[in-house]
Coordinates of C-alpha atoms and ligand atoms in Angstrom, one line a residue:
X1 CA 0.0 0.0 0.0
X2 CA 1.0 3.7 -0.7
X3 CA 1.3 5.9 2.0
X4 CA -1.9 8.0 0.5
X5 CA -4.1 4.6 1.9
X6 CA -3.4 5.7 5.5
X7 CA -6.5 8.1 4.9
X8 CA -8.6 5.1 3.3
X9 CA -7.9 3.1 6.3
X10 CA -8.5 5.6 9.0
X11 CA -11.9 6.7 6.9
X12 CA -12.8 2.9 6.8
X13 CA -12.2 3.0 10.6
X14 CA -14.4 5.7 11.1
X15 CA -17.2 4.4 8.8
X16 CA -17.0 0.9 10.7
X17 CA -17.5 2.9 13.9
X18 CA -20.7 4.7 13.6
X19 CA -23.5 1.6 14.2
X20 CA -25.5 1.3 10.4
X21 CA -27.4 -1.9 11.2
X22 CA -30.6 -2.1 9.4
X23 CA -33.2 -1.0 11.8
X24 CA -35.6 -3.7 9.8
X25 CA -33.6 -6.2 10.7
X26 CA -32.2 -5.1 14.2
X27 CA -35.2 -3.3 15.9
X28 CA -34.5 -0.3 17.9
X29 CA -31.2 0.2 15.6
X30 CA -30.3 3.7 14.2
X31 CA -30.4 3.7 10.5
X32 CA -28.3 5.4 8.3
X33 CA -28.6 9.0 8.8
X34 CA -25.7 9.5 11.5
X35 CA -22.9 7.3 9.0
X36 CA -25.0 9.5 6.0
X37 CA -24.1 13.0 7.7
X38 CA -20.7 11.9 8.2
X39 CA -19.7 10.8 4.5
X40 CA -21.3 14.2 3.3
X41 CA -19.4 16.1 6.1
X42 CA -16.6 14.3 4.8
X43 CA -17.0 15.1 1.1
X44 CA -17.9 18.8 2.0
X45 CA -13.8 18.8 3.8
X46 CA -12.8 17.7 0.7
X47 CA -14.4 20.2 -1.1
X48 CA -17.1 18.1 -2.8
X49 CA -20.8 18.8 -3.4
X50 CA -22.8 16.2 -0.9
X51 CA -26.1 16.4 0.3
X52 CA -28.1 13.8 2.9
X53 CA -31.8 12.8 1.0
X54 CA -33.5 11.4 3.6
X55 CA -36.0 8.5 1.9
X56 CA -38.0 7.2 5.4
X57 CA -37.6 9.0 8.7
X58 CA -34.3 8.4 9.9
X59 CA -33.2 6.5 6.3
X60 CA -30.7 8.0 4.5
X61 CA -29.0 8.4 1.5
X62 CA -25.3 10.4 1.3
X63 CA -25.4 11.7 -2.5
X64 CA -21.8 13.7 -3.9
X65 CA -21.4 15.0 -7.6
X66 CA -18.2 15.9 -9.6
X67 CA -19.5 17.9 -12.3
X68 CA -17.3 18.6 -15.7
X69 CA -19.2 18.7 -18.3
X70 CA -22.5 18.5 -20.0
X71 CA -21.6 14.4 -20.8
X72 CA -23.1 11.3 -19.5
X73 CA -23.2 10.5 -15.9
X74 CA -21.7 7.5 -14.0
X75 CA -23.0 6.6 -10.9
X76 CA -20.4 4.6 -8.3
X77 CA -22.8 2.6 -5.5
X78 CA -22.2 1.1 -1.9
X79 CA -24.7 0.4 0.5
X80 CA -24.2 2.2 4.1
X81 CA -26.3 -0.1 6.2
X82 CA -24.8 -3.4 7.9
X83 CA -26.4 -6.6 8.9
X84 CA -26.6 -7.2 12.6
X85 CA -23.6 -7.5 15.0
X86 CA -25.3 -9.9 17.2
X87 CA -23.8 -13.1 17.0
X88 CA -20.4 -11.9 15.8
X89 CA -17.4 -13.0 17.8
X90 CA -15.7 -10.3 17.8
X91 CA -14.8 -6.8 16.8
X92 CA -18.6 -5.4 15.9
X93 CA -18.2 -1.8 15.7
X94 CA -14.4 -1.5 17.2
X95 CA -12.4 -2.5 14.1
X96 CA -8.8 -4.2 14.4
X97 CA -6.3 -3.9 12.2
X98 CA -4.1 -7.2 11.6
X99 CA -1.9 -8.7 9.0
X100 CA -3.5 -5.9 6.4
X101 CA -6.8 -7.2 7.0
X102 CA -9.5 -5.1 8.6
X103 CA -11.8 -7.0 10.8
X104 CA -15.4 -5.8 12.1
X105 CA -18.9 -5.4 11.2
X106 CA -19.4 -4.0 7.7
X107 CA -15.5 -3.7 6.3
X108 CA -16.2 -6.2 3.4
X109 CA -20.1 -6.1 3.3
X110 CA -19.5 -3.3 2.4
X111 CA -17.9 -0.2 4.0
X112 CA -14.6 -1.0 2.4
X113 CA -16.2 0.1 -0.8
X114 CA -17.6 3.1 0.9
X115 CA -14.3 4.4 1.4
X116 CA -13.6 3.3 -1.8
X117 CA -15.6 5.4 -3.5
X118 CA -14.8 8.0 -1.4
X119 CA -11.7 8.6 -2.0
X120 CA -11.6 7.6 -5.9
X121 CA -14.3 10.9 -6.1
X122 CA -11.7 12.8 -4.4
X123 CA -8.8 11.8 -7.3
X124 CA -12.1 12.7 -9.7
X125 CA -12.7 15.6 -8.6
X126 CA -8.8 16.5 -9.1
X127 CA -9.5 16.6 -13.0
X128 CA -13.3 16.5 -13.6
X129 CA -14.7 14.4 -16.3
X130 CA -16.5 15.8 -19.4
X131 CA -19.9 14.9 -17.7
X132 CA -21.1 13.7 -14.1
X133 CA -20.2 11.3 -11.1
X134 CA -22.3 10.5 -8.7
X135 CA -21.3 8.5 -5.3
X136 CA -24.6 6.9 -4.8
X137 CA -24.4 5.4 -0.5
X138 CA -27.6 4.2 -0.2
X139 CA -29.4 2.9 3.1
X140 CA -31.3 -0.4 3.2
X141 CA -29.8 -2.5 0.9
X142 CA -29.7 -5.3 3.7
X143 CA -33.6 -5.4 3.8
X144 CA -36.0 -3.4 1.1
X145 CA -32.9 -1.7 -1.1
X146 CA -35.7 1.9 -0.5
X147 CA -31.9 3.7 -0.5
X148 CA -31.0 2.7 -4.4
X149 CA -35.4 3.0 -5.4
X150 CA -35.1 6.2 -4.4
X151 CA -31.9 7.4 -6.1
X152 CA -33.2 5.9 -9.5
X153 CA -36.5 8.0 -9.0
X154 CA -34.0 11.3 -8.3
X155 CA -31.5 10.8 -10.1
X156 CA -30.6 9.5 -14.0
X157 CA -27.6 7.3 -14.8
X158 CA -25.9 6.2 -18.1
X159 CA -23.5 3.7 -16.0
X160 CA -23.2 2.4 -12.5
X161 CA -20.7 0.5 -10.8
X162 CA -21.7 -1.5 -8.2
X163 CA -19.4 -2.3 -5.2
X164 CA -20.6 -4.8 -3.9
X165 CA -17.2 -7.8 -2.5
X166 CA -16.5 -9.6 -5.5
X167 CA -12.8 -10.3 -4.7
X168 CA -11.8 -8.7 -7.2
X169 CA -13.7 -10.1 -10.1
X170 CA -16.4 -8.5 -12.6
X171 CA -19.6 -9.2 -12.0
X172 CA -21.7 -8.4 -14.8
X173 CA -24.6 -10.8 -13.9
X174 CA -26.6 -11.6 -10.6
X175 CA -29.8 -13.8 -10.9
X176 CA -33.0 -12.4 -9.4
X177 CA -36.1 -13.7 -7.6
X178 CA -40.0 -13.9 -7.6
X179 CA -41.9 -14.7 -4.3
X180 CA -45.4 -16.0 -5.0
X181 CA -48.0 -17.4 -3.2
X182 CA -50.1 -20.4 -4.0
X183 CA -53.4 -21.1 -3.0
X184 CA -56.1 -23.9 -2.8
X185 CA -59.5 -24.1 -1.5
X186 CA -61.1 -27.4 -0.5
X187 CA -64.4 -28.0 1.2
X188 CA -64.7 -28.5 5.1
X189 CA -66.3 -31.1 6.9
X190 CA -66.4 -32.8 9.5
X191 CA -63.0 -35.3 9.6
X192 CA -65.7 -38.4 9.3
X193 CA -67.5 -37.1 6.3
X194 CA -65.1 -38.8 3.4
X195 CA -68.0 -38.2 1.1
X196 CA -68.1 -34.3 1.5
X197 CA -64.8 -33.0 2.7
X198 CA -62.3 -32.3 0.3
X199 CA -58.4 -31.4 2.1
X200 CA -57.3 -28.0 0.5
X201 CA -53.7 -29.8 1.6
X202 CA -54.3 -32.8 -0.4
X203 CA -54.6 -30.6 -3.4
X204 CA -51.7 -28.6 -2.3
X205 CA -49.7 -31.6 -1.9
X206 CA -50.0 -33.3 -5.3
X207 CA -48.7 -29.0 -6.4
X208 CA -45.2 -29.2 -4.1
X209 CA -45.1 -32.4 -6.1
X210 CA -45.3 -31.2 -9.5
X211 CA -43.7 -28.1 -8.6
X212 CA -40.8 -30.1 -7.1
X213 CA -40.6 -32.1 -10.2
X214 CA -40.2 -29.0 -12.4
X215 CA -37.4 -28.0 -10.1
X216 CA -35.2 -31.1 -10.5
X217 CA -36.0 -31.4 -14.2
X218 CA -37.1 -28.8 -16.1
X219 CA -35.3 -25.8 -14.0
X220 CA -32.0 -28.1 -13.6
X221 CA -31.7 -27.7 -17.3
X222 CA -32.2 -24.0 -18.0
X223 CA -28.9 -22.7 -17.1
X224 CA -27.0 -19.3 -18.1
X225 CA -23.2 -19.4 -18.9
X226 CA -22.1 -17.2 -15.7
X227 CA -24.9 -18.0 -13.5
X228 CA -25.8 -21.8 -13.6
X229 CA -29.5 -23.3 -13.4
X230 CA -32.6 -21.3 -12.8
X231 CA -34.3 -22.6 -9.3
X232 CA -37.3 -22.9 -7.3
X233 CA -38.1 -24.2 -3.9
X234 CA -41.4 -24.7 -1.3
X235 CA -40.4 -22.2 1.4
X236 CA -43.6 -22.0 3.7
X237 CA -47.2 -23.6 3.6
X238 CA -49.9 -23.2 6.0
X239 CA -53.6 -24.6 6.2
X240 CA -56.1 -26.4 7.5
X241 CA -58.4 -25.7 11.2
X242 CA -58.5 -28.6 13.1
X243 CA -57.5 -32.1 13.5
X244 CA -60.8 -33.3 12.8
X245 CA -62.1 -31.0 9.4
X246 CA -61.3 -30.9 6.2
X247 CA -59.4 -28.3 5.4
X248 CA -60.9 -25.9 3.6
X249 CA -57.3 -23.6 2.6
X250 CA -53.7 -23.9 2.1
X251 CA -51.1 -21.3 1.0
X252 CA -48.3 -22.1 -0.1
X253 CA -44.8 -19.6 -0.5
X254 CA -42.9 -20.2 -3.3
X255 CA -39.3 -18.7 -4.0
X256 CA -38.3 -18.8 -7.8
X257 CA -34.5 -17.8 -8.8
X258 CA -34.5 -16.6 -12.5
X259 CA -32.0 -16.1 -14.7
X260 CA -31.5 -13.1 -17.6
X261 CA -34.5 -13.0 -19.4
X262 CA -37.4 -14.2 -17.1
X263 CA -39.9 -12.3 -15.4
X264 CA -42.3 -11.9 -12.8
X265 CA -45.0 -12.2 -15.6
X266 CA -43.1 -15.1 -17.2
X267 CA -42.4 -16.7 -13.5
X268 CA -46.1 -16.7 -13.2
X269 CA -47.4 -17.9 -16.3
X270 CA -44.7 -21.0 -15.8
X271 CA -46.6 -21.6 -12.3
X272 CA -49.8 -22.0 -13.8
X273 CA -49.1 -24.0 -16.0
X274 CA -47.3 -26.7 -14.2
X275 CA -50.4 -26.2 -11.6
X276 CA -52.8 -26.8 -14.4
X277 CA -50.7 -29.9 -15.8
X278 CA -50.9 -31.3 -12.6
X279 CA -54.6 -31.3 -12.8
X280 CA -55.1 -28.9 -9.9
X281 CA -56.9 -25.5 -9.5
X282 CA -54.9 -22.8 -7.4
X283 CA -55.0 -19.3 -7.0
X284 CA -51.1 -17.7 -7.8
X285 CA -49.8 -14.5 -6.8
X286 CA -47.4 -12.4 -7.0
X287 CA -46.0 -11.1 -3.6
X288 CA -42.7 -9.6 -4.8
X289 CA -40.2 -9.8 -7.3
X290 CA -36.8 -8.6 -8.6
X291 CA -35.4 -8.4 -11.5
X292 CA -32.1 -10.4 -12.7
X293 CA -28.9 -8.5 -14.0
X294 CA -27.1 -8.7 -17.0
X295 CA -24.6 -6.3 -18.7
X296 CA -22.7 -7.2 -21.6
X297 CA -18.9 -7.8 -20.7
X298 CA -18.6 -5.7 -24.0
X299 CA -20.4 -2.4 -23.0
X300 CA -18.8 0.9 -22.4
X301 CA -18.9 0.2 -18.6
X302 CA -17.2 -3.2 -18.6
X303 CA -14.4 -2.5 -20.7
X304 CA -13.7 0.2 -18.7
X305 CA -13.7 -1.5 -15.6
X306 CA -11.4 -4.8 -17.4
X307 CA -9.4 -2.0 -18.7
X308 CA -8.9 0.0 -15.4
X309 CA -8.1 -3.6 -13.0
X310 CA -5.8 -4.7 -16.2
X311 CA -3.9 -1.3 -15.3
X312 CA -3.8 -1.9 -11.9
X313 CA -3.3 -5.2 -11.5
X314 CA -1.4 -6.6 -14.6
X315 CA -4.0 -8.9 -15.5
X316 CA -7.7 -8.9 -17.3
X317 CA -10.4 -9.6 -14.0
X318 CA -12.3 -12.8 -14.0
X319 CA -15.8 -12.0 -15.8
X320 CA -18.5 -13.8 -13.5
X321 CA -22.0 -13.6 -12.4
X322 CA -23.5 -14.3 -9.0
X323 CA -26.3 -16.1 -7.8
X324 CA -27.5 -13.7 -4.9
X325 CA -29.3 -10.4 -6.0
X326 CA -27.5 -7.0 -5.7
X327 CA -29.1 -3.5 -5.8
X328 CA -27.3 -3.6 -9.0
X329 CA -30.4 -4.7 -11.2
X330 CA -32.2 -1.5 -9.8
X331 CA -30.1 0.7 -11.9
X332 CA -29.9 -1.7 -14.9
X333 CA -33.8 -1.5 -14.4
X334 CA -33.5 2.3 -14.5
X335 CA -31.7 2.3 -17.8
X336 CA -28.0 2.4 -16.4
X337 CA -24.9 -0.1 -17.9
X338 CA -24.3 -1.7 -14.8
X339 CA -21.8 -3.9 -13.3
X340 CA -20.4 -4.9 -9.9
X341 CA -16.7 -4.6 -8.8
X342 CA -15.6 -4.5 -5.5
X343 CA -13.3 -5.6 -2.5
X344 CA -11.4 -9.0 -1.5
X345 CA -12.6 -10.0 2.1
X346 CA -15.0 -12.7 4.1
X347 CA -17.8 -13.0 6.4
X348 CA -20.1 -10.8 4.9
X349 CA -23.4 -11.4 7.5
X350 CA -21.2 -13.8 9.7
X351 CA -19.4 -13.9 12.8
X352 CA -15.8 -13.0 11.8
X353 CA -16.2 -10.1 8.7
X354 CA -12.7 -8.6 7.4
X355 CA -11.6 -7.1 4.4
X356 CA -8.3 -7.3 2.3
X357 CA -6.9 -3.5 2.9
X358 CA -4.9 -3.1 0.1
X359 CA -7.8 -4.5 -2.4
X360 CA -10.0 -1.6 -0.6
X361 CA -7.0 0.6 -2.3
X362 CA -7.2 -1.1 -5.2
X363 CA -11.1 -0.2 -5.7
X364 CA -10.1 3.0 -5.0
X365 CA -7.6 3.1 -7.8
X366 CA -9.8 0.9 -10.1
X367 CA -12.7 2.9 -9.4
X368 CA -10.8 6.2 -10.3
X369 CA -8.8 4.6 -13.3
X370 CA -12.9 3.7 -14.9
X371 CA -14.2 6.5 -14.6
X372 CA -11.5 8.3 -16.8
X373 CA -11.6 5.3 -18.9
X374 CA -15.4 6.0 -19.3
X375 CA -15.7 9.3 -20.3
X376 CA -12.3 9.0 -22.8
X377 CA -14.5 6.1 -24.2
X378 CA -17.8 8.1 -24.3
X379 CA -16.3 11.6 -25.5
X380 CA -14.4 9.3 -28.8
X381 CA -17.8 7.3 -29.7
X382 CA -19.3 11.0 -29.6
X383 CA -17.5 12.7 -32.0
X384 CA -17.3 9.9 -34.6
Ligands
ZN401 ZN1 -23.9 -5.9 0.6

């Protein structure tokens, strides 16, 4: 590490130290708005334009802007907000320093690349771009992602880097997810009345069957290069009122992970008809849903990133996709080139989280080295 890191570290330090758990998730925790205020206090010493927009009471977003020119604008994004520190062994929200690693609450998941982008807007803001940067630090990416919804609804983007860990690699694809719920209806009676009652669970059951089926066959086959088979599992199911009555409902949740190219609509659709093969009638719903990601490792956005960590590093990133969802998709959604680069590091929601120090530089550096790469890229394809 260069002796400039000093600064990343001790701002890591600091950002590990004010308490971001998601108050969805930890009750009675703070939110984001005091580690918000600090990151813009922060930019505003360093002579950057920052501003707090607050998206719930006491959830925060910390928004900065290098403006040099009327060009596109890149947007670089980390989440603020942690996962509990209950459960950890050690070093919650008092980070340690040791053998270049930083341990504590948050360092890889993902305050390293806070302070990541922090100081790459700083080496920005040194010779502006010909257009805009935005450091989008979002609250609530842990629970809802409100933090990233509402900077898409403020806020346009041509390109956005994601930070979320990837050790390193480019991630230019993340699958996504649809929660649905299932429902049958039987006819109650009482449990002696064979000739009446019909067991809402009995029709549910012979569903989980076919739906299981379609899982192990079907989905096991429709696979994407980066990102490996599509999936569904049985997650909850309730029903029925008594030992001795027919039920007359069931509900089942269902959890489908899709790949590029599949939707909520399509996810549906899929559902009834394996519902309506199996000879069944069901209700199906949609309870929520979000999208998958995927960015061409050709785009403006990923070369520059290969480009940039080629620079830094001496060799080309590995080009991957990841099975859990990232806000990324949010701004792909939104119309934004998107892709995901970000720290080395491990136990990211577990009981011992560190991060590599030096790759939290070399995000920095990456990060910085892109977005010139971005806008020389963007201002060429202009004027031809
Ligand atoms: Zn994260």
């Amino acid at each position: 590490m260069s002796s400039g890191d000093g600064e990343l570290t001790a701002l890591l330090g600091d950002l590990v130290r004010i308490d971001s758990q998601n108050p969805d998730l930890v009750p009675g925790a703070p939110g984001e708005r005091a580690i918000a205020e600090f990151c813009v206090r922060w930019f505003a010493a360093h002579g950057i334009d920052a501003w707090v927009d607050e998206v719930k009471p006491g959830r925060c977003n910390a928004v900065a802007r290098v403006r040099g020119g009327d060009g596109p604008t890149l947007t670089l994004c980390a989440h603020l907000d942690t996962v509990s520190i209950d459960g950890m062994t050690a070093h919650g929200l008092e980070p340690r320093i040791e053998d270049g690693r930083m341990y504590g609450r948050g360092t890889y998941d993902m305050k390293g690349a806070v302070a990541a982008i922090m100081v790459a807007l700083v080496e920005v803001a040194k010779d502006p771009p010909a257009g805009t940067v935005l450091a989008a630090l979002v609250c609530d990416e842990e629970f809802a992602s409100i933090g990233a919804g509402d900077f898409v609804q403020r806020y346009h983007s041509d390109a956005c880097i994601v930070t979320e860990p990837g050790d390193g690699r480019l991630i230019v694809a993340h699958k996504g997810f649809v929660w649905a719920e299932i429902g049958t209806s039987g006819v109650a009676a009482h449990g002696s009345r064979w000739e009446d009652g019909v067991s809402a669970i009995a029709r549910m059951g012979r569903i989980i069957a076919a739906l299981d089926h379609f899982d192990r066959t079907v989905l096991r086959e429709h696979t994407h290069p980066l990102l490996g088979p599509a999936s569904m599992h049985c997650a909850m199911v309730t029903g029925g009122d008594g030992w001795s009555t027919y039920a007359p409902h069931c509900t089942l949740r269902v959890e489908r992970r899709t790949l590029p190219g599949e939707s909520a609509a399509s996810v549906l659709k899929e559902l009834r008809r394996i519902i309506d093969t199996a000879g069944e009638q069901a209700e199906v719903r949609e309870v929520m849903s979000r999208s998958p990601l995927e960015c061409p490792p050709e785009s403006v956005i990923a070369r520059s990133v290969i480009d940039s960590v080629t620079t830094a590093t001496g060799d080309a990133p590995e080009i991957a996709g990841v099975a859990y969802w990232m806000d990324a998709a949010i701004f792909a959604d939104a119309g934004a080139e998107t892709v995901d680069y970000g720290p080395t590091g491990a136990g990211a929601h577990g009981a011992v989280e560190w991060v590599d120090l030096e790759s939290v530089a070399r995000c920095a550096g990456v990060l910085t080295g892109s977005v010139t790469r971005y806008f020389m890229t963007k201002a060429t394809t202009q004027v031809r």
